[in-house]
Amino acid sequence: MNKTIGFKNINRLAVPAIIAGIAEPLLSITDTAIVGNIPEFGTESLAAVGIVGSFLSALIWILGQTRSAISAIISQYLGAGKIEEVKTLPAQAIFFNVALSVVLLLSTVFFVEEIFKLYNASGLILEYCVEYYDIRVWGFPLTLFTFAVFGIFRGLQNTFWPMIVALIGALTNIGLDFVLVYGIEDVIPAMGIRGAAWASLISQFIMAILVFVLLVVKTNVSLKLKFPLNKELGRLVTMSLNLFVRSIALNTALYFATANATKYGDEYIAAYTISMNIWMFTAFFIDGYGAAGNILSGKLLGAKDYKSLWKLAKRVSTYGIMVSLVLALFGFVFYRSIGQVFTTETLVLETFYSVFFIVLIVQPINGLAFVFDGVFKGLGEMSYLRNVLLGATFLAFIPTLYLCNFFDLKLYGIWIAFSTWALFRGITLILKFRKKFKSLSL
């Protein structure tokens, strides 16, 4: 048996990738839980964190796709034994990514109120959104730099160091959240929602410094920008643009969900914020096996080992489903306790409990969709992934959401729409993979 697709090697990559992957949603979850438990801020602050978190996630996912493109190209060249041919690519890719992120950041800071009004934020919620965003947004280029370096490590078949960085970042954020949000008597004043924003920003800065040092010390990859442009830069930009369009489609769904939840009322957007943070956490958790599929499928494609590639897809999807079932079971066992971590507001909790079961039931579908998504990224099939997300958003999610709105299902409708969205992705990816690689694997 090919050791590359063995249980031990898959989990050697997947388990650290799980820990690294949940770092970003863990930052938002920590902010949500701590801010949501401040009595003097209440539902409005919880809603603001959810709205800003949704928008920032959109920006990060749209431009953070270079990570997958870098990982796919490096792993394919590694599998083909030609890694030297792309040694100048990482520095060029990171420069491209960070420069684009700075342009986008500067284009948003002058229109903050207008942006969050599009999410139906108003009054105190809008005020908190602006206050929180004005600080957190400066961590945007830092996160994209960190993600790009994570992609380089993944391409080199290493998820250990990203895990270490993510753990340090998450623990730092949790510690700073308590210190800056609640304050320390006679030492540090309580900063409330601004403290949560500063905690996230400082953590992102620390993670960026750590990945830079590790890349220099632990690899032979140079971050010195050299010319001429690498021959694969064009393919990387094309792949990134396809993923860029794909992420716009993804975040269109998130925008419609957040805007509708805000329109339903304060308790609805607060409950949606909690459930979406849990959804994101489980998504990134399951995506650890998607990352293993990403890393190994690129390497096996480069080596033209289609038989092992077919077996890899079956194994990582099985592991992904098993993990998603465990997460769902955990959610049902601690159904009420999970909500109480985020808030003590009775109305918000009851609204959250009424829909949380849908988030849990759809986990196995997410397991299939997210794992095959990772496999296709490793194969470099970014144009197909783009088309799948466009279809999932505009043919499944939005029509379902509007149909559910017609029947006034509110949050039920949002999560039913996300369920159809995940099902569309999973089915289309599986059918495409079988059609393309089944005969090659024989």
mmCIF file of C-alpha atoms in Angstrom, residues 160-421:
data_model
loop_
_atom_site.group_PDB
_atom_site.id
_atom_site.type_symbol
_atom_site.label_atom_id
_atom_site.label_comp_id
_atom_site.label_asym_id
_atom_site.label_seq_id
_atom_site.Cartn_x
_atom_site.Cartn_y
_atom_site.Cartn_z
ATOM 1 C CA PHE A 160 2.889 21.147 11.965
ATOM 2 C CA TRP A 161 4.309 24.670 12.052
ATOM 3 C CA PRO A 162 1.039 26.322 10.966
ATOM 4 C CA MET A 163 -0.584 24.432 13.842
ATOM 5 C CA ILE A 164 1.918 25.822 16.364
ATOM 6 C CA VAL A 165 1.426 29.374 15.087
ATOM 7 C CA ALA A 166 -2.354 29.020 15.139
ATOM 8 C CA LEU A 167 -2.323 27.685 18.703
ATOM 9 C CA ILE A 168 -0.163 30.562 19.937
ATOM 10 C CA GLY A 169 -2.405 33.058 18.145
ATOM 11 C CA ALA A 170 -5.617 31.578 19.529
ATOM 12 C CA LEU A 171 -4.347 31.355 23.116
ATOM 13 C CA THR A 172 -2.969 34.901 22.922
ATOM 14 C CA ASN A 173 -6.317 36.163 21.664
ATOM 15 C CA ILE A 174 -8.245 34.443 24.459
ATOM 16 C CA GLY A 175 -5.933 35.844 27.123
ATOM 17 C CA LEU A 176 -5.978 39.363 25.704
ATOM 18 C CA ASP A 177 -9.761 39.262 25.304
ATOM 19 C CA PHE A 178 -10.237 38.758 29.040
ATOM 20 C CA VAL A 179 -7.640 41.397 29.928
ATOM 21 C CA LEU A 180 -8.713 44.105 27.465
ATOM 22 C CA VAL A 181 -12.489 43.572 27.407
ATOM 23 C CA TYR A 182 -12.981 43.291 31.172
ATOM 24 C CA GLY A 183 -9.811 45.158 32.218
ATOM 25 C CA ILE A 184 -7.661 44.738 35.318
ATOM 26 C CA GLU A 185 -8.632 46.922 38.260
ATOM 27 C CA ASP A 186 -6.279 49.916 38.741
ATOM 28 C CA VAL A 187 -4.024 48.615 35.943
ATOM 29 C CA ILE A 188 -5.894 48.325 32.614
ATOM 30 C CA PRO A 189 -9.285 49.955 32.047
ATOM 31 C CA ALA A 190 -12.121 47.825 30.666
ATOM 32 C CA MET A 191 -12.372 48.527 26.932
ATOM 33 C CA GLY A 192 -15.466 46.467 26.062
ATOM 34 C CA ILE A 193 -15.946 45.787 22.362
ATOM 35 C CA ARG A 194 -12.835 47.839 21.479
ATOM 36 C CA GLY A 195 -10.789 45.541 23.706
ATOM 37 C CA ALA A 196 -11.996 42.508 21.750
ATOM 38 C CA ALA A 197 -10.907 44.178 18.507
ATOM 39 C CA TRP A 198 -7.461 45.018 19.896
ATOM 40 C CA ALA A 199 -7.040 41.460 21.187
ATOM 41 C CA SER A 200 -7.664 40.072 17.695
ATOM 42 C CA LEU A 201 -5.349 42.597 16.025
ATOM 43 C CA ILE A 202 -2.454 41.925 18.398
ATOM 44 C CA SER A 203 -2.881 38.162 17.973
ATOM 45 C CA GLN A 204 -2.831 38.495 14.181
ATOM 46 C CA PHE A 205 0.364 40.554 14.389
ATOM 47 C CA ILE A 206 2.065 37.928 16.551
ATOM 48 C CA MET A 207 1.033 35.134 14.153
ATOM 49 C CA ALA A 208 2.422 37.041 11.164
ATOM 50 C CA ILE A 209 5.786 37.535 12.886
ATOM 51 C CA LEU A 210 5.947 33.861 13.884
ATOM 52 C CA VAL A 211 5.214 32.476 10.402
ATOM 53 C CA PHE A 212 7.810 34.811 8.899
ATOM 54 C CA VAL A 213 10.485 33.598 11.324
ATOM 55 C CA LEU A 214 9.561 29.923 10.844
ATOM 56 C CA LEU A 215 9.602 30.219 7.062
ATOM 57 C CA VAL A 216 13.097 31.692 7.182
ATOM 58 C CA VAL A 217 14.455 29.256 9.793
ATOM 59 C CA LYS A 218 12.675 25.994 8.884
ATOM 60 C CA THR A 219 12.606 26.078 5.068
ATOM 61 C CA ASN A 220 14.772 27.010 2.109
ATOM 62 C CA VAL A 221 12.031 29.249 0.734
ATOM 63 C CA SER A 222 13.197 32.795 0.070
ATOM 64 C CA LEU A 223 10.894 35.781 0.522
ATOM 65 C CA LYS A 224 13.229 37.985 -1.498
ATOM 66 C CA LEU A 225 11.369 39.259 -4.546
ATOM 67 C CA LYS A 226 13.278 38.185 -7.666
ATOM 68 C CA PHE A 227 12.735 38.675 -11.376
ATOM 69 C CA PRO A 228 11.909 37.512 -13.994
ATOM 70 C CA LEU A 229 8.440 36.423 -12.966
ATOM 71 C CA ASN A 230 8.116 32.687 -12.339
ATOM 72 C CA LYS A 231 6.501 30.747 -15.195
ATOM 73 C CA GLU A 232 3.769 29.517 -12.785
ATOM 74 C CA LEU A 233 2.780 32.978 -11.559
ATOM 75 C CA GLY A 234 0.278 33.354 -14.380
ATOM 76 C CA ARG A 235 -1.362 30.039 -13.483
ATOM 77 C CA LEU A 236 -1.362 30.999 -9.807
ATOM 78 C CA VAL A 237 -3.068 34.335 -10.587
ATOM 79 C CA THR A 238 -5.639 32.564 -12.806
ATOM 80 C CA MET A 239 -6.316 29.986 -10.090
ATOM 81 C CA SER A 240 -6.577 32.754 -7.498
ATOM 82 C CA LEU A 241 -8.979 34.759 -9.672
ATOM 83 C CA ASN A 242 -11.215 31.707 -10.105
ATOM 84 C CA LEU A 243 -11.183 31.237 -6.346
ATOM 85 C CA PHE A 244 -11.753 34.984 -5.973
ATOM 86 C CA VAL A 245 -14.992 34.724 -7.989
ATOM 87 C CA ARG A 246 -15.859 31.582 -6.042
ATOM 88 C CA SER A 247 -15.403 33.418 -2.744
ATOM 89 C CA ILE A 248 -17.584 36.283 -3.933
ATOM 90 C CA ALA A 249 -20.311 33.715 -4.568
ATOM 91 C CA LEU A 250 -19.756 32.219 -1.113
ATOM 92 C CA ASN A 251 -19.876 35.584 0.567
ATOM 93 C CA THR A 252 -22.947 36.600 -1.393
ATOM 94 C CA ALA A 253 -24.696 33.793 0.488
ATOM 95 C CA LEU A 254 -23.235 35.022 3.774
ATOM 96 C CA TYR A 255 -24.288 38.597 3.017
ATOM 97 C CA PHE A 256 -27.892 37.615 2.254
ATOM 98 C CA ALA A 257 -27.991 35.493 5.408
ATOM 99 C CA THR A 258 -26.580 38.234 7.657
ATOM 100 C CA ALA A 259 -28.661 41.021 6.124
ATOM 101 C CA ASN A 260 -31.863 38.994 6.475
ATOM 102 C CA ALA A 261 -31.088 37.969 10.062
ATOM 103 C CA THR A 262 -30.458 41.636 10.943
ATOM 104 C CA LYS A 263 -33.763 42.623 9.321
ATOM 105 C CA TYR A 264 -35.678 40.047 11.400
ATOM 106 C CA GLY A 265 -34.660 41.779 14.669
ATOM 107 C CA ASP A 266 -31.878 42.097 17.286
ATOM 108 C CA GLU A 267 -32.458 38.692 18.892
ATOM 109 C CA TYR A 268 -32.349 37.038 15.455
ATOM 110 C CA ILE A 269 -29.024 38.544 14.345
ATOM 111 C CA ALA A 270 -27.553 37.752 17.778
ATOM 112 C CA ALA A 271 -28.750 34.116 17.573
ATOM 113 C CA TYR A 272 -27.552 33.901 13.963
ATOM 114 C CA THR A 273 -24.131 35.218 15.059
ATOM 115 C CA ILE A 274 -23.795 32.404 17.592
ATOM 116 C CA SER A 275 -24.924 29.676 15.187
ATOM 117 C CA MET A 276 -22.757 31.000 12.341
ATOM 118 C CA ASN A 277 -19.676 31.074 14.575
ATOM 119 C CA ILE A 278 -20.321 27.428 15.464
ATOM 120 C CA TRP A 279 -20.915 26.595 11.781
ATOM 121 C CA MET A 280 -17.567 28.233 10.865
ATOM 122 C CA PHE A 281 -15.754 26.445 13.664
ATOM 123 C CA THR A 282 -17.049 23.028 12.574
ATOM 124 C CA ALA A 283 -16.394 23.858 8.911
ATOM 125 C CA PHE A 284 -12.739 24.623 9.566
ATOM 126 C CA PHE A 285 -12.516 21.591 11.843
ATOM 127 C CA ILE A 286 -13.769 19.257 9.101
ATOM 128 C CA ASP A 287 -11.610 21.112 6.578
ATOM 129 C CA GLY A 288 -8.521 19.621 8.244
ATOM 130 C CA TYR A 289 -9.191 16.514 6.155
ATOM 131 C CA GLY A 290 -9.873 18.763 3.188
ATOM 132 C CA ALA A 291 -6.385 20.192 3.752
ATOM 133 C CA ALA A 292 -4.890 16.687 3.805
ATOM 134 C CA GLY A 293 -6.755 15.951 0.574
ATOM 135 C CA ASN A 294 -5.471 19.220 -0.882
ATOM 136 C CA ILE A 295 -1.852 18.521 0.014
ATOM 137 C CA LEU A 296 -1.751 14.856 -0.996
ATOM 138 C CA SER A 297 -3.923 15.030 -4.128
ATOM 139 C CA GLY A 298 -1.603 17.653 -5.611
ATOM 140 C CA LYS A 299 1.416 15.489 -4.908
ATOM 141 C CA LEU A 300 -0.216 12.336 -6.331
ATOM 142 C CA LEU A 301 -1.396 14.223 -9.429
ATOM 143 C CA GLY A 302 2.138 15.496 -9.978
ATOM 144 C CA ALA A 303 3.397 11.899 -9.719
ATOM 145 C CA LYS A 304 0.515 10.706 -12.006
ATOM 146 C CA ASP A 305 -0.455 8.090 -9.394
ATOM 147 C CA TYR A 306 -4.190 8.031 -10.186
ATOM 148 C CA LYS A 307 -4.907 4.772 -8.387
ATOM 149 C CA SER A 308 -3.662 6.185 -5.092
ATOM 150 C CA LEU A 309 -5.489 9.443 -5.806
ATOM 151 C CA TRP A 310 -8.794 7.554 -6.083
ATOM 152 C CA LYS A 311 -8.148 5.726 -2.801
ATOM 153 C CA LEU A 312 -7.125 8.987 -1.127
ATOM 154 C CA ALA A 313 -10.450 10.647 -2.005
ATOM 155 C CA LYS A 314 -12.418 7.726 -0.546
ATOM 156 C CA ARG A 315 -10.391 7.706 2.681
ATOM 157 C CA VAL A 316 -10.319 11.421 3.438
ATOM 158 C CA SER A 317 -14.058 11.723 2.708
ATOM 159 C CA THR A 318 -14.747 8.824 5.097
ATOM 160 C CA TYR A 319 -12.638 10.463 7.800
ATOM 161 C CA GLY A 320 -14.331 13.811 7.175
ATOM 162 C CA ILE A 321 -17.804 12.310 7.588
ATOM 163 C CA MET A 322 -16.756 10.505 10.777
ATOM 164 C CA VAL A 323 -15.417 13.733 12.289
ATOM 165 C CA SER A 324 -18.578 15.629 11.285
ATOM 166 C CA LEU A 325 -20.749 12.993 12.985
ATOM 167 C CA VAL A 326 -18.698 13.325 16.179
ATOM 168 C CA LEU A 327 -19.120 17.125 16.064
ATOM 169 C CA ALA A 328 -22.876 16.767 15.550
ATOM 170 C CA LEU A 329 -23.166 14.310 18.431
ATOM 171 C CA PHE A 330 -21.165 16.651 20.679
ATOM 172 C CA GLY A 331 -23.532 19.478 19.740
ATOM 173 C CA PHE A 332 -26.641 17.469 20.617
ATOM 174 C CA VAL A 333 -25.192 16.284 23.946
ATOM 175 C CA PHE A 334 -24.256 19.827 25.020
ATOM 176 C CA TYR A 335 -27.096 21.542 23.163
ATOM 177 C CA ARG A 336 -28.052 24.084 25.842
ATOM 178 C CA SER A 337 -24.616 24.497 27.402
ATOM 179 C CA ILE A 338 -23.125 25.646 24.086
ATOM 180 C CA GLY A 339 -25.560 28.552 23.790
ATOM 181 C CA GLN A 340 -24.904 29.668 27.354
ATOM 182 C CA VAL A 341 -21.197 30.074 26.570
ATOM 183 C CA PHE A 342 -22.075 33.019 24.317
ATOM 184 C CA THR A 343 -24.838 34.890 26.112
ATOM 185 C CA THR A 344 -27.270 34.890 29.042
ATOM 186 C CA GLU A 345 -30.004 36.787 27.144
ATOM 187 C CA THR A 346 -33.066 34.505 27.368
ATOM 188 C CA LEU A 347 -34.693 35.665 24.127
ATOM 189 C CA VAL A 348 -31.456 35.248 22.156
ATOM 190 C CA LEU A 349 -30.861 31.784 23.614
ATOM 191 C CA GLU A 350 -34.353 30.536 22.843
ATOM 192 C CA THR A 351 -34.056 31.823 19.266
ATOM 193 C CA PHE A 352 -30.694 30.079 18.919
ATOM 194 C CA TYR A 353 -31.952 26.782 20.382
ATOM 195 C CA SER A 354 -34.866 26.751 17.943
ATOM 196 C CA VAL A 355 -32.536 26.431 14.902
ATOM 197 C CA PHE A 356 -29.314 24.925 16.242
ATOM 198 C CA PHE A 357 -30.443 21.372 15.407
ATOM 199 C CA ILE A 358 -30.320 22.218 11.672
ATOM 200 C CA VAL A 359 -26.679 23.303 11.993
ATOM 201 C CA LEU A 360 -25.907 19.927 13.587
ATOM 202 C CA ILE A 361 -27.914 17.736 11.193
ATOM 203 C CA VAL A 362 -26.171 19.163 8.119
ATOM 204 C CA GLN A 363 -22.655 18.382 9.444
ATOM 205 C CA PRO A 364 -22.186 15.075 7.524
ATOM 206 C CA ILE A 365 -23.130 16.836 4.270
ATOM 207 C CA ASN A 366 -20.541 19.492 5.109
ATOM 208 C CA GLY A 367 -18.032 16.694 5.699
ATOM 209 C CA LEU A 368 -18.376 15.472 2.114
ATOM 210 C CA ALA A 369 -18.518 18.938 0.547
ATOM 211 C CA PHE A 370 -15.523 20.407 2.395
ATOM 212 C CA VAL A 371 -13.254 17.382 1.940
ATOM 213 C CA PHE A 372 -13.861 17.087 -1.806
ATOM 214 C CA ASP A 373 -13.444 20.845 -2.037
ATOM 215 C CA GLY A 374 -9.926 20.400 -0.639
ATOM 216 C CA VAL A 375 -9.149 17.541 -3.031
ATOM 217 C CA PHE A 376 -10.185 19.642 -6.037
ATOM 218 C CA LYS A 377 -8.016 22.543 -4.837
ATOM 219 C CA GLY A 378 -5.016 20.204 -4.740
ATOM 220 C CA LEU A 379 -5.813 19.092 -8.293
ATOM 221 C CA GLY A 380 -5.842 22.717 -9.425
ATOM 222 C CA GLU A 381 -9.488 22.464 -10.578
ATOM 223 C CA MET A 382 -10.251 26.032 -9.545
ATOM 224 C CA SER A 383 -12.517 26.855 -12.485
ATOM 225 C CA TYR A 384 -14.812 23.944 -11.631
ATOM 226 C CA LEU A 385 -14.851 24.955 -7.951
ATOM 227 C CA ARG A 386 -15.828 28.448 -9.089
ATOM 228 C CA ASN A 387 -18.753 27.104 -11.096
ATOM 229 C CA VAL A 388 -19.903 24.849 -8.255
ATOM 230 C CA LEU A 389 -20.055 27.761 -5.780
ATOM 231 C CA LEU A 390 -21.839 29.974 -8.280
ATOM 232 C CA GLY A 391 -24.418 27.232 -8.755
ATOM 233 C CA ALA A 392 -24.728 26.496 -5.036
ATOM 234 C CA THR A 393 -25.308 30.176 -4.233
ATOM 235 C CA PHE A 394 -27.527 31.335 -7.087
ATOM 236 C CA LEU A 395 -29.368 28.098 -7.925
ATOM 237 C CA ALA A 396 -29.696 26.623 -4.412
ATOM 238 C CA PHE A 397 -29.113 29.080 -1.548
ATOM 239 C CA ILE A 398 -30.792 32.295 -2.714
ATOM 240 C CA PRO A 399 -33.928 30.677 -4.222
ATOM 241 C CA THR A 400 -34.360 28.553 -1.075
ATOM 242 C CA LEU A 401 -33.903 31.585 1.174
ATOM 243 C CA TYR A 402 -36.513 33.621 -0.694
ATOM 244 C CA LEU A 403 -38.937 30.704 -0.716
ATOM 245 C CA CYS A 404 -38.495 30.320 3.042
ATOM 246 C CA ASN A 405 -38.946 34.080 3.513
ATOM 247 C CA PHE A 406 -42.250 33.808 1.654
ATOM 248 C CA PHE A 407 -43.390 31.396 4.379
ATOM 249 C CA ASP A 408 -41.860 33.651 7.099
ATOM 250 C CA LEU A 409 -39.486 30.963 8.389
ATOM 251 C CA LYS A 410 -36.846 33.538 9.458
ATOM 252 C CA LEU A 411 -33.735 31.747 10.881
ATOM 253 C CA TYR A 412 -35.156 28.354 9.937
ATOM 254 C CA GLY A 413 -35.114 29.558 6.348
ATOM 255 C CA ILE A 414 -31.505 30.726 6.519
ATOM 256 C CA TRP A 415 -30.258 27.372 7.787
ATOM 257 C CA ILE A 416 -32.436 25.358 5.417
ATOM 258 C CA ALA A 417 -30.890 27.446 2.606
ATOM 259 C CA PHE A 418 -27.369 26.707 3.870
ATOM 260 C CA SER A 419 -28.249 22.994 3.975
ATOM 261 C CA THR A 420 -29.290 22.992 0.299
ATOM 262 C CA TRP A 421 -26.143 24.993 -0.487
#
